[in-house]
Amino acid sequence: MTPSGTHCLAAAVLVCFLGVTSAIDGGSVSLDQYHNYNRLTLRLRNLTNTYPRFTYLHTIGQSVQGKELWVLVIAGHDPDKHVIGRPEAKYVGNMHGDETVGREMLLHFADFLLLNYGQDIEVTQFLDTTRLHILVSMNPDGFEDATPRNCRSFTGGRTNSNNFDLNRNFPDYFEENPNTPQAETLAIMAWLEENQFVLSANLHGGALVANYAYDNTYPENKVNKSSVYSPSPDDDIFRFLATVYSYNHRTMHILSENSCGNEGPFEDGITNGADWYLVAGGMQDYNYMFAGCMEITLELGCCKYPDASELRVYWEDNRDALMEYIKQVHRGVKGIVMTEDGTPIASADVTVVGRDVTFRTTADGEYWRILLPGSYEVQVAKEGFKTQTKKVQVNNYVYNVLEVDFILVQIVDDPGRAPSTAASLIAVVIATIFGLTWII
């Protein structure tokens, strides 16, 4: 049986006491200033020049105004390519341009990882087994328009240059989204199509809470309601992931600390998105339902755009949580789906029995499924092959992912059965040509 929410919370509390301790906390990225687009670009290039073996800088597209959407990829080896069996994880910041803290946290987190690689055991183990993608700013146009020291109001910079809220701009699982997909949104969608991400978080501001799927629900469930609890099939896992972050954050999990005006307080520092307020077209639901990636939304503080002098405190609040959360990519079960001759099977459906959500295998036949400790049945199906189900037992700690491969047997016509429709048609044609009588 899958562990209850209470067990999940207990595990998260334990994680809190086993949090990260860095060997070094400094580096080339300053925490006493914000980095505008030009400075951000320069810092990212400096990191790749300083650590060429462990970094790969590329753009996944451009903003409406033509600014590059830079992604810094970090890994202990081969950062520029996918390695079979190595999970891909990501962080996304600054989706709302006026919510600026996440932008600086991710830039400094990249510096922190690179500086500590080879010196800190935990950082080294993570980078040797993971490829991490960091999109520091999803909305660089909005950041340039944002008003400094804007704590609570929407005075500018939240939206992109076309005045679209990017966190309302994705295809929605529950209802049609009438909004025109923006350049930044389309870039994210293409990025997710090219990479099978396993775990993700996007960083926001204006509250202090870890928000998990679903953000939306079916229209009939929200008549005359501004909020309603909307659990996903993996509600227990999402709750656990959210508590991992909140309990490794210095104050997010503390009830007396996580209120921001009318926002909160939040028990354990977490909330179901729709139970907080309903959002259609959100990015975290899109990641989960359309791209097979488990993503949560992190609200890092009451003030959206605090003074730069406060960034050091924000870093101390979030450093361990950023590290501990992303390590959860190494939890659950993974494997390769292949034919009897060892050929990988792409786009096979992978489901956990009892959880009504389907993930797909990669072009190399890989699958990942984050699961909590317990017994499960994993089922793999692909048209033209016999469906296969295996029982698995998941253990209770990271870096102990259970590896379970599937060999699917191709379905072939039984000679003893009646001919298939295609075979029957061919037989009729032959019989007609030779004037034979064919009984089917």
Short mmCIF file of C-alpha atoms in Angstrom, two decimals:
data_model
loop_
_atom_site.label_atom_id
_atom_site.label_comp_id
_atom_site.label_asym_id
_atom_site.label_seq_id
_atom_site.Cartn_x
_atom_site.Cartn_y
_atom_site.Cartn_z
CA MET A 1 0.00 0.00 0.00
CA THR A 2 1.28 3.47 -0.83
CA PRO A 3 2.31 5.43 2.29
CA SER A 4 -0.20 7.91 3.66
CA GLY A 5 0.29 11.67 3.76
CA THR A 6 1.39 11.35 7.38
CA HIS A 7 4.21 9.02 6.41
CA CYS A 8 5.16 11.39 3.61
CA LEU A 9 5.41 14.25 6.06
CA ALA A 10 7.48 12.18 8.46
CA ALA A 11 9.90 11.42 5.64
CA ALA A 12 10.11 15.08 4.74
CA VAL A 13 10.86 16.01 8.34
CA LEU A 14 13.64 13.43 8.40
CA VAL A 15 15.02 14.91 5.19
CA CYS A 16 15.08 18.29 6.93
CA PHE A 17 17.54 17.01 9.50
CA LEU A 18 19.66 15.41 6.80
CA GLY A 19 19.88 18.57 4.72
CA VAL A 20 22.79 19.74 2.61
CA THR A 21 25.92 21.21 4.11
CA SER A 22 28.06 22.96 1.55
CA ALA A 23 31.81 22.86 1.52
CA ILE A 24 31.95 26.24 -0.17
CA ASP A 25 29.34 28.98 -0.45
CA GLY A 26 30.58 31.79 -2.60
CA GLY A 27 31.82 32.08 -6.11
CA SER A 28 31.64 34.44 -9.03
CA VAL A 29 27.91 35.26 -8.88
CA SER A 30 27.18 38.22 -6.63
CA LEU A 31 24.26 38.19 -4.21
CA ASP A 32 24.25 41.94 -3.62
CA GLN A 33 22.71 42.96 -6.95
CA TYR A 34 20.12 41.94 -9.49
CA HIS A 35 21.32 40.85 -12.89
CA ASN A 36 19.57 42.47 -15.81
CA TYR A 37 19.53 40.71 -19.17
CA ASN A 38 23.03 41.82 -20.21
CA ARG A 39 24.62 41.03 -16.85
CA LEU A 40 22.76 37.72 -16.67
CA THR A 41 24.04 36.73 -20.11
CA LEU A 42 27.58 37.69 -19.13
CA ARG A 43 27.44 35.70 -15.87
CA LEU A 44 26.14 32.60 -17.61
CA ARG A 45 28.88 32.81 -20.22
CA ASN A 46 31.47 33.31 -17.49
CA LEU A 47 30.28 30.15 -15.76
CA THR A 48 30.57 28.11 -18.96
CA ASN A 49 34.02 29.53 -19.64
CA THR A 50 35.15 28.75 -16.09
CA TYR A 51 33.65 25.23 -16.02
CA PRO A 52 33.62 24.05 -19.66
CA ARG A 53 33.68 20.33 -18.75
CA PHE A 54 30.55 20.54 -16.63
CA THR A 55 28.35 23.10 -18.39
CA TYR A 56 26.48 23.61 -21.63
CA LEU A 57 24.85 26.97 -22.33
CA HIS A 58 22.21 27.20 -25.02
CA THR A 59 19.02 29.04 -25.86
CA ILE A 60 15.63 27.37 -26.19
CA GLY A 61 14.11 30.33 -28.02
CA GLN A 62 13.57 34.04 -27.73
CA SER A 63 11.18 36.32 -25.88
CA VAL A 64 8.74 38.57 -27.71
CA GLN A 65 11.40 41.30 -27.73
CA GLY A 66 14.09 38.92 -28.98
CA LYS A 67 15.95 38.23 -25.74
CA GLU A 68 17.43 34.75 -25.52
CA LEU A 69 15.85 32.25 -23.13
CA TRP A 70 19.16 30.95 -21.78
CA VAL A 71 19.36 27.48 -20.29
CA LEU A 72 22.48 26.47 -18.40
CA VAL A 73 22.91 22.68 -18.31
CA ILE A 74 25.12 21.25 -15.57
CA ALA A 75 26.38 17.66 -15.17
CA GLY A 76 29.46 15.84 -13.92
CA HIS A 77 30.08 14.58 -17.46
CA ASP A 78 28.61 15.05 -20.94
CA PRO A 79 26.47 18.08 -20.09
CA ASP A 80 25.69 18.65 -23.77
CA LYS A 81 23.84 15.37 -24.37
CA HIS A 82 21.43 12.91 -22.87
CA VAL A 83 22.99 9.77 -21.40
CA ILE A 84 20.73 6.71 -21.41
CA GLY A 85 19.44 6.02 -17.90
CA ARG A 86 20.52 9.40 -16.50
CA PRO A 87 17.49 11.46 -15.45
CA GLU A 88 16.93 15.02 -16.60
CA ALA A 89 15.71 17.60 -14.07
CA LYS A 90 15.08 21.32 -14.33
CA TYR A 91 14.47 24.57 -12.51
CA VAL A 92 12.66 27.53 -14.10
CA GLY A 93 12.76 31.06 -12.70
CA ASN A 94 11.24 34.49 -13.32
CA MET A 95 8.13 33.29 -15.17
CA HIS A 96 6.46 36.42 -13.86
CA GLY A 97 8.95 39.18 -14.59
CA ASP A 98 8.24 41.08 -11.37
CA GLU A 99 8.88 38.00 -9.19
CA THR A 100 12.62 38.33 -9.15
CA VAL A 101 14.03 36.33 -6.25
CA GLY A 102 13.94 32.97 -8.05
CA ARG A 103 16.00 34.43 -10.90
CA GLU A 104 18.85 35.27 -8.54
CA MET A 105 18.51 32.07 -6.50
CA LEU A 106 18.93 29.92 -9.60
CA LEU A 107 21.89 31.89 -10.88
CA HIS A 108 23.60 31.49 -7.52
CA PHE A 109 22.55 27.83 -7.24
CA ALA A 110 24.33 27.11 -10.52
CA ASP A 111 27.44 28.78 -9.18
CA PHE A 112 27.10 26.87 -5.90
CA LEU A 113 26.92 23.49 -7.65
CA LEU A 114 29.89 24.15 -9.91
CA LEU A 115 32.03 25.53 -7.12
CA ASN A 116 31.28 22.56 -4.87
CA TYR A 117 31.63 19.79 -7.45
CA GLY A 118 34.51 17.52 -6.49
CA GLN A 119 34.70 19.00 -2.98
CA ASP A 120 31.26 18.35 -1.49
CA ILE A 121 30.14 14.69 -1.51
CA GLU A 122 26.46 15.43 -1.93
CA VAL A 123 26.87 17.91 -4.78
CA THR A 124 29.33 15.60 -6.53
CA GLN A 125 27.04 12.58 -6.27
CA PHE A 126 24.12 14.57 -7.63
CA LEU A 127 25.96 15.96 -10.65
CA ASP A 128 27.58 12.61 -11.42
CA THR A 129 24.14 11.00 -11.70
CA THR A 130 21.92 13.79 -13.04
CA ARG A 131 21.71 16.35 -15.82
CA LEU A 132 20.25 19.58 -14.45
CA HIS A 133 18.80 22.27 -16.71
CA ILE A 134 18.41 25.79 -15.30
CA LEU A 135 16.29 28.39 -17.11
CA VAL A 136 17.13 31.38 -14.97
CA SER A 137 14.60 33.73 -16.58
CA MET A 138 11.56 32.62 -18.57
CA ASN A 139 10.34 36.19 -18.91
CA PRO A 140 13.35 38.48 -19.47
CA ASP A 141 11.18 41.19 -21.06
CA GLY A 142 8.98 41.34 -17.99
CA PHE A 143 11.97 41.61 -15.67
CA GLU A 144 13.22 44.68 -17.51
CA ASP A 145 9.79 46.31 -17.07
CA ALA A 146 9.37 45.37 -13.41
CA THR A 147 9.37 47.95 -10.65
CA PRO A 148 12.07 47.43 -8.00
CA ARG A 149 10.90 46.85 -4.44
CA ASN A 150 7.44 45.88 -5.67
CA CYS A 151 6.27 43.60 -2.90
CA ARG A 152 2.59 42.88 -3.37
CA SER A 153 1.05 44.86 -6.23
CA PHE A 154 0.97 44.16 -9.96
CA THR A 155 2.58 47.40 -11.12
CA GLY A 156 4.40 46.09 -14.16
CA GLY A 157 6.55 43.29 -15.47
CA ARG A 158 4.35 40.38 -14.43
CA THR A 159 3.29 39.60 -17.99
CA ASN A 160 5.32 39.28 -21.17
CA SER A 161 5.59 42.10 -23.69
CA ASN A 162 2.27 41.18 -25.26
CA ASN A 163 0.61 41.53 -21.85
CA PHE A 164 0.00 37.79 -21.45
CA ASP A 165 0.38 36.05 -18.12
CA LEU A 166 2.63 33.13 -19.06
CA ASN A 167 1.25 31.03 -16.21
CA ARG A 168 -2.19 31.13 -17.81
CA ASN A 169 -0.92 30.48 -21.34
CA PHE A 170 -0.38 26.71 -21.63
CA PRO A 171 -2.79 24.11 -23.03
CA ASP A 172 -5.02 22.99 -20.18
CA TYR A 173 -6.02 19.42 -19.37
CA PHE A 174 -9.45 20.34 -18.01
CA GLU A 175 -10.70 22.98 -20.45
CA GLU A 176 -9.79 24.72 -23.67
CA ASN A 177 -7.44 27.66 -23.26
CA PRO A 178 -8.53 30.51 -25.57
CA ASN A 179 -5.31 32.49 -25.07
CA THR A 180 -2.83 32.70 -27.93
CA PRO A 181 0.34 30.73 -27.09
CA GLN A 182 3.20 33.18 -26.66
CA ALA A 183 6.79 32.91 -27.87
CA GLU A 184 8.02 32.08 -24.38
CA THR A 185 5.30 29.44 -23.89
CA LEU A 186 5.99 27.81 -27.25
CA ALA A 187 9.69 27.69 -26.42
CA ILE A 188 8.95 25.81 -23.18
CA MET A 189 6.64 23.38 -24.96
CA ALA A 190 9.30 22.61 -27.59
CA TRP A 191 11.91 22.21 -24.85
CA LEU A 192 9.71 19.66 -23.08
CA GLU A 193 9.17 17.84 -26.36
CA GLU A 194 12.93 17.53 -26.90
CA ASN A 195 13.77 16.42 -23.34
CA GLN A 196 12.01 13.93 -21.09
CA PHE A 197 12.27 15.78 -17.80
CA VAL A 198 11.48 13.75 -14.70
CA LEU A 199 11.31 16.43 -11.99
CA SER A 200 10.98 20.20 -12.05
CA ALA A 201 10.06 23.28 -10.06
CA ASN A 202 9.26 26.80 -11.16
CA LEU A 203 10.09 29.67 -8.83
CA HIS A 204 7.72 32.54 -8.07
CA GLY A 205 7.19 35.18 -5.37
CA GLY A 206 4.48 36.99 -3.46
CA ALA A 207 3.78 34.18 -0.99
CA LEU A 208 5.72 31.59 0.99
CA VAL A 209 4.50 28.11 0.08
CA ALA A 210 5.15 25.05 -2.09
CA ASN A 211 2.22 24.60 -4.46
CA TYR A 212 1.44 21.25 -6.15
CA ALA A 213 -0.90 19.90 -8.86
CA TYR A 214 -3.58 20.27 -9.81
CA ASP A 215 -4.00 24.01 -10.33
CA ASN A 216 -7.27 23.48 -12.17
CA THR A 217 -10.24 21.10 -12.18
CA TYR A 218 -13.19 20.18 -14.36
CA PRO A 219 -15.60 23.08 -14.98
CA GLU A 220 -18.48 21.30 -13.23
CA ASN A 221 -16.40 21.11 -10.04
CA LYS A 222 -15.83 24.84 -9.79
CA VAL A 223 -19.24 26.35 -10.38
CA ASN A 224 -19.42 29.50 -8.22
CA LYS A 225 -16.13 28.54 -6.55
CA SER A 226 -12.81 30.34 -6.54
CA SER A 227 -11.00 27.35 -5.02
CA VAL A 228 -11.52 23.61 -4.60
CA TYR A 229 -9.12 20.80 -3.70
CA SER A 230 -8.16 19.08 -6.96
CA PRO A 231 -6.02 16.01 -6.27
CA SER A 232 -4.00 14.41 -9.04
CA PRO A 233 -3.54 10.63 -9.29
CA ASP A 234 -0.14 11.23 -7.64
CA ASP A 235 -1.44 13.47 -4.86
CA ASP A 236 0.57 11.63 -2.19
CA ILE A 237 3.80 12.04 -4.18
CA PHE A 238 3.19 15.71 -4.90
CA ARG A 239 2.48 16.35 -1.22
CA PHE A 240 5.72 14.64 -0.32
CA LEU A 241 7.75 16.60 -2.88
CA ALA A 242 6.25 19.85 -1.64
CA THR A 243 7.10 19.01 1.98
CA VAL A 244 10.66 18.11 1.02
CA TYR A 245 11.08 21.69 -0.14
CA SER A 246 9.13 23.35 2.66
CA TYR A 247 10.86 21.44 5.47
CA ASN A 248 14.32 22.11 4.07
CA HIS A 249 13.49 25.79 3.74
CA ARG A 250 14.32 27.70 6.90
CA THR A 251 10.81 29.11 7.47
CA MET A 252 8.35 27.92 4.80
CA HIS A 253 7.08 25.02 6.92
CA ILE A 254 6.52 27.16 10.03
CA LEU A 255 2.86 28.15 10.31
CA SER A 256 3.57 31.42 12.07
CA GLU A 257 6.10 32.42 9.39
CA ASN A 258 4.37 31.61 6.10
CA SER A 259 1.57 34.18 6.05
CA CYS A 260 1.78 37.05 3.55
CA GLY A 261 -1.12 39.41 4.08
CA ASN A 262 -4.17 37.50 2.87
CA GLU A 263 -2.03 34.60 1.61
CA GLY A 264 -1.75 31.83 4.18
CA PRO A 265 -1.01 30.55 6.68
CA PHE A 266 -0.28 27.18 5.05
CA GLU A 267 -0.11 23.96 7.05
CA ASP A 268 3.37 22.44 6.56
CA GLY A 269 4.09 25.24 4.09
CA ILE A 270 2.34 23.45 1.22
CA THR A 271 -0.91 23.77 -0.71
CA ASN A 272 -2.80 22.11 -3.50
CA GLY A 273 -2.87 24.72 -6.26
CA ALA A 274 -6.60 24.69 -6.95
CA ASP A 275 -7.36 24.63 -3.22
CA TRP A 276 -5.48 27.92 -2.94
CA TYR A 277 -7.01 29.47 -6.06
CA LEU A 278 -7.97 28.05 -9.45
CA VAL A 279 -5.60 28.56 -12.38
CA ALA A 280 -6.30 27.46 -15.96
CA GLY A 281 -3.42 27.15 -18.41
CA GLY A 282 -0.74 26.80 -15.74
CA MET A 283 2.72 25.44 -16.42
CA GLN A 284 2.92 22.86 -13.63
CA ASP A 285 -0.23 21.06 -14.77
CA TYR A 286 1.04 21.13 -18.36
CA ASN A 287 4.34 19.56 -17.30
CA TYR A 288 2.57 16.75 -15.50
CA MET A 289 -0.29 15.91 -17.85
CA PHE A 290 1.23 16.65 -21.25
CA ALA A 291 4.97 16.11 -20.74
CA GLY A 292 5.23 13.41 -18.05
CA CYS A 293 7.25 15.64 -15.71
CA MET A 294 6.36 16.17 -12.06
CA GLU A 295 6.61 19.89 -11.34
CA ILE A 296 5.69 22.04 -8.35
CA THR A 297 5.47 25.82 -8.01
CA LEU A 298 7.58 27.48 -5.33
CA GLU A 299 6.60 30.82 -3.84
CA LEU A 300 9.80 32.08 -2.22
CA GLY A 301 8.66 35.07 -0.17
CA CYS A 302 6.06 37.70 0.52
CA CYS A 303 7.90 40.41 -1.38
CA LYS A 304 8.04 39.89 -5.13
CA TYR A 305 10.92 42.27 -5.82
CA PRO A 306 12.79 42.88 -2.56
CA ASP A 307 15.82 45.08 -2.25
CA ALA A 308 19.03 43.41 -3.43
CA SER A 309 20.45 43.70 0.08
CA GLU A 310 17.99 40.97 1.14
CA LEU A 311 19.10 38.38 -1.42
CA ARG A 312 21.70 36.85 0.88
CA VAL A 313 18.97 35.99 3.41
CA TYR A 314 16.82 34.49 0.67
CA TRP A 315 19.77 32.35 -0.41
CA GLU A 316 20.31 31.05 3.11
CA ASP A 317 16.57 30.30 3.31
CA ASN A 318 16.47 28.35 0.04
CA ARG A 319 19.91 26.80 -0.51
CA ASP A 320 19.33 23.46 1.21
CA ALA A 321 15.78 23.20 -0.10
CA LEU A 322 16.89 23.70 -3.71
CA MET A 323 19.44 20.90 -3.31
CA GLU A 324 17.29 18.45 -1.40
CA TYR A 325 14.24 18.85 -3.62
CA ILE A 326 15.98 18.22 -6.92
CA LYS A 327 17.64 15.07 -5.53
CA GLN A 328 14.18 13.48 -5.43
CA VAL A 329 14.58 12.79 -9.14
CA HIS A 330 16.42 9.68 -7.88
CA ARG A 331 13.40 8.08 -6.24
CA GLY A 332 11.05 5.35 -7.44
CA VAL A 333 11.45 3.11 -10.47
CA LYS A 334 13.05 3.41 -13.89
CA GLY A 335 13.99 1.16 -16.76
CA ILE A 336 14.02 0.50 -20.50
CA VAL A 337 11.23 -0.95 -22.60
CA MET A 338 12.48 -3.04 -25.53
CA THR A 339 11.60 -5.76 -28.01
CA GLU A 340 12.81 -9.35 -27.73
CA ASP A 341 15.84 -8.51 -29.85
CA GLY A 342 16.76 -5.56 -27.63
CA THR A 343 15.40 -2.76 -29.81
CA PRO A 344 14.13 0.16 -27.66
CA ILE A 345 10.40 0.85 -27.90
CA ALA A 346 9.58 4.55 -28.04
CA SER A 347 6.27 6.11 -26.95
CA ALA A 348 5.09 3.07 -25.01
CA ASP A 349 2.48 3.87 -22.34
CA VAL A 350 3.75 3.40 -18.79
CA THR A 351 1.19 3.45 -16.00
CA VAL A 352 1.09 2.52 -12.34
CA VAL A 353 -2.01 0.42 -11.73
CA GLY A 354 -4.50 2.41 -9.70
CA ARG A 355 -3.12 5.79 -10.84
CA ASP A 356 -4.98 7.19 -13.80
CA VAL A 357 -2.10 8.94 -15.51
CA THR A 358 0.14 7.73 -18.33
CA PHE A 359 3.78 8.58 -19.02
CA ARG A 360 5.55 7.72 -22.29
CA THR A 361 8.90 6.09 -22.97
CA THR A 362 11.62 8.12 -24.66
CA ALA A 363 13.11 7.51 -28.10
CA ASP A 364 15.57 5.21 -26.32
CA GLY A 365 12.78 3.28 -24.60
CA GLU A 366 13.48 4.82 -21.17
CA TYR A 367 10.92 5.54 -18.49
CA TRP A 368 11.06 7.05 -15.01
CA ARG A 369 8.38 7.06 -12.35
CA ILE A 370 8.86 8.88 -9.06
CA LEU A 371 7.17 6.78 -6.36
CA LEU A 372 7.09 6.71 -2.57
CA PRO A 373 8.05 3.58 -0.62
CA GLY A 374 5.59 0.75 -1.15
CA SER A 375 4.39 -2.01 -3.46
CA TYR A 376 3.13 -1.17 -6.94
CA GLU A 377 2.22 -2.73 -10.26
CA VAL A 378 3.82 -1.08 -13.27
CA GLN A 379 2.14 -1.72 -16.60
CA VAL A 380 3.57 -1.08 -20.06
CA ALA A 381 1.47 -1.09 -23.23
CA LYS A 382 2.25 -0.44 -26.88
CA GLU A 383 0.10 -1.07 -29.92
CA GLY A 384 1.19 -4.25 -31.65
CA PHE A 385 2.68 -5.74 -28.47
CA LYS A 386 1.33 -7.74 -25.55
CA THR A 387 0.77 -5.57 -22.49
CA GLN A 388 3.06 -6.48 -19.60
CA THR A 389 2.65 -5.83 -15.88
CA LYS A 390 5.28 -6.25 -13.16
CA LYS A 391 5.08 -5.95 -9.39
CA VAL A 392 7.72 -3.69 -7.86
CA GLN A 393 8.79 -2.83 -4.33
CA VAL A 394 10.12 0.72 -3.87
CA ASN A 395 12.45 1.54 -0.97
CA ASN A 396 12.66 4.62 1.20
CA TYR A 397 15.65 6.67 0.14
CA VAL A 398 17.06 8.54 -2.83
CA TYR A 399 19.80 7.17 -5.09
CA ASN A 400 18.17 3.76 -4.73
CA VAL A 401 15.92 3.84 -7.78
CA LEU A 402 14.61 0.39 -8.62
CA GLU A 403 15.61 -0.61 -12.16
CA VAL A 404 12.96 -2.69 -13.92
CA ASP A 405 13.20 -3.34 -17.66
CA PHE A 406 10.35 -4.59 -19.83
CA ILE A 407 10.68 -6.89 -22.86
CA LEU A 408 7.48 -6.71 -24.88
CA VAL A 409 6.41 -9.58 -27.11
CA GLN A 410 5.07 -8.60 -30.50
CA ILE A 411 1.58 -9.77 -31.38
CA VAL A 412 1.50 -11.99 -34.48
CA ASP A 413 -1.46 -13.49 -36.30
CA ASP A 414 -2.39 -17.00 -35.11
CA PRO A 415 -2.39 -19.42 -38.09
CA GLY A 416 -5.38 -21.17 -36.56
CA ARG A 417 -7.49 -18.05 -36.48
CA ALA A 418 -9.71 -16.75 -39.26
CA PRO A 419 -7.77 -14.56 -41.69
CA SER A 420 -7.45 -10.90 -40.81
CA THR A 421 -9.53 -8.33 -42.70
CA ALA A 422 -6.58 -7.40 -44.93
CA ALA A 423 -5.81 -11.05 -45.66
CA SER A 424 -9.45 -11.72 -46.47
CA LEU A 425 -9.59 -8.86 -48.97
CA ILE A 426 -6.45 -10.11 -50.69
CA ALA A 427 -7.92 -13.60 -50.89
CA VAL A 428 -11.14 -12.29 -52.44
CA VAL A 429 -9.19 -10.38 -55.09
CA ILE A 430 -7.12 -13.47 -56.00
CA ALA A 431 -10.20 -15.63 -56.14
CA THR A 432 -11.94 -13.16 -58.41
CA ILE A 433 -8.98 -13.02 -60.80
CA PHE A 434 -8.75 -16.81 -61.14
CA GLY A 435 -12.46 -17.46 -61.05
CA LEU A 436 -12.23 -19.39 -57.79
CA THR A 437 -14.83 -19.72 -55.09
CA TRP A 438 -13.43 -18.64 -51.74
CA ILE A 439 -15.31 -19.28 -48.54
CA ILE A 440 -14.39 -17.00 -45.66
#
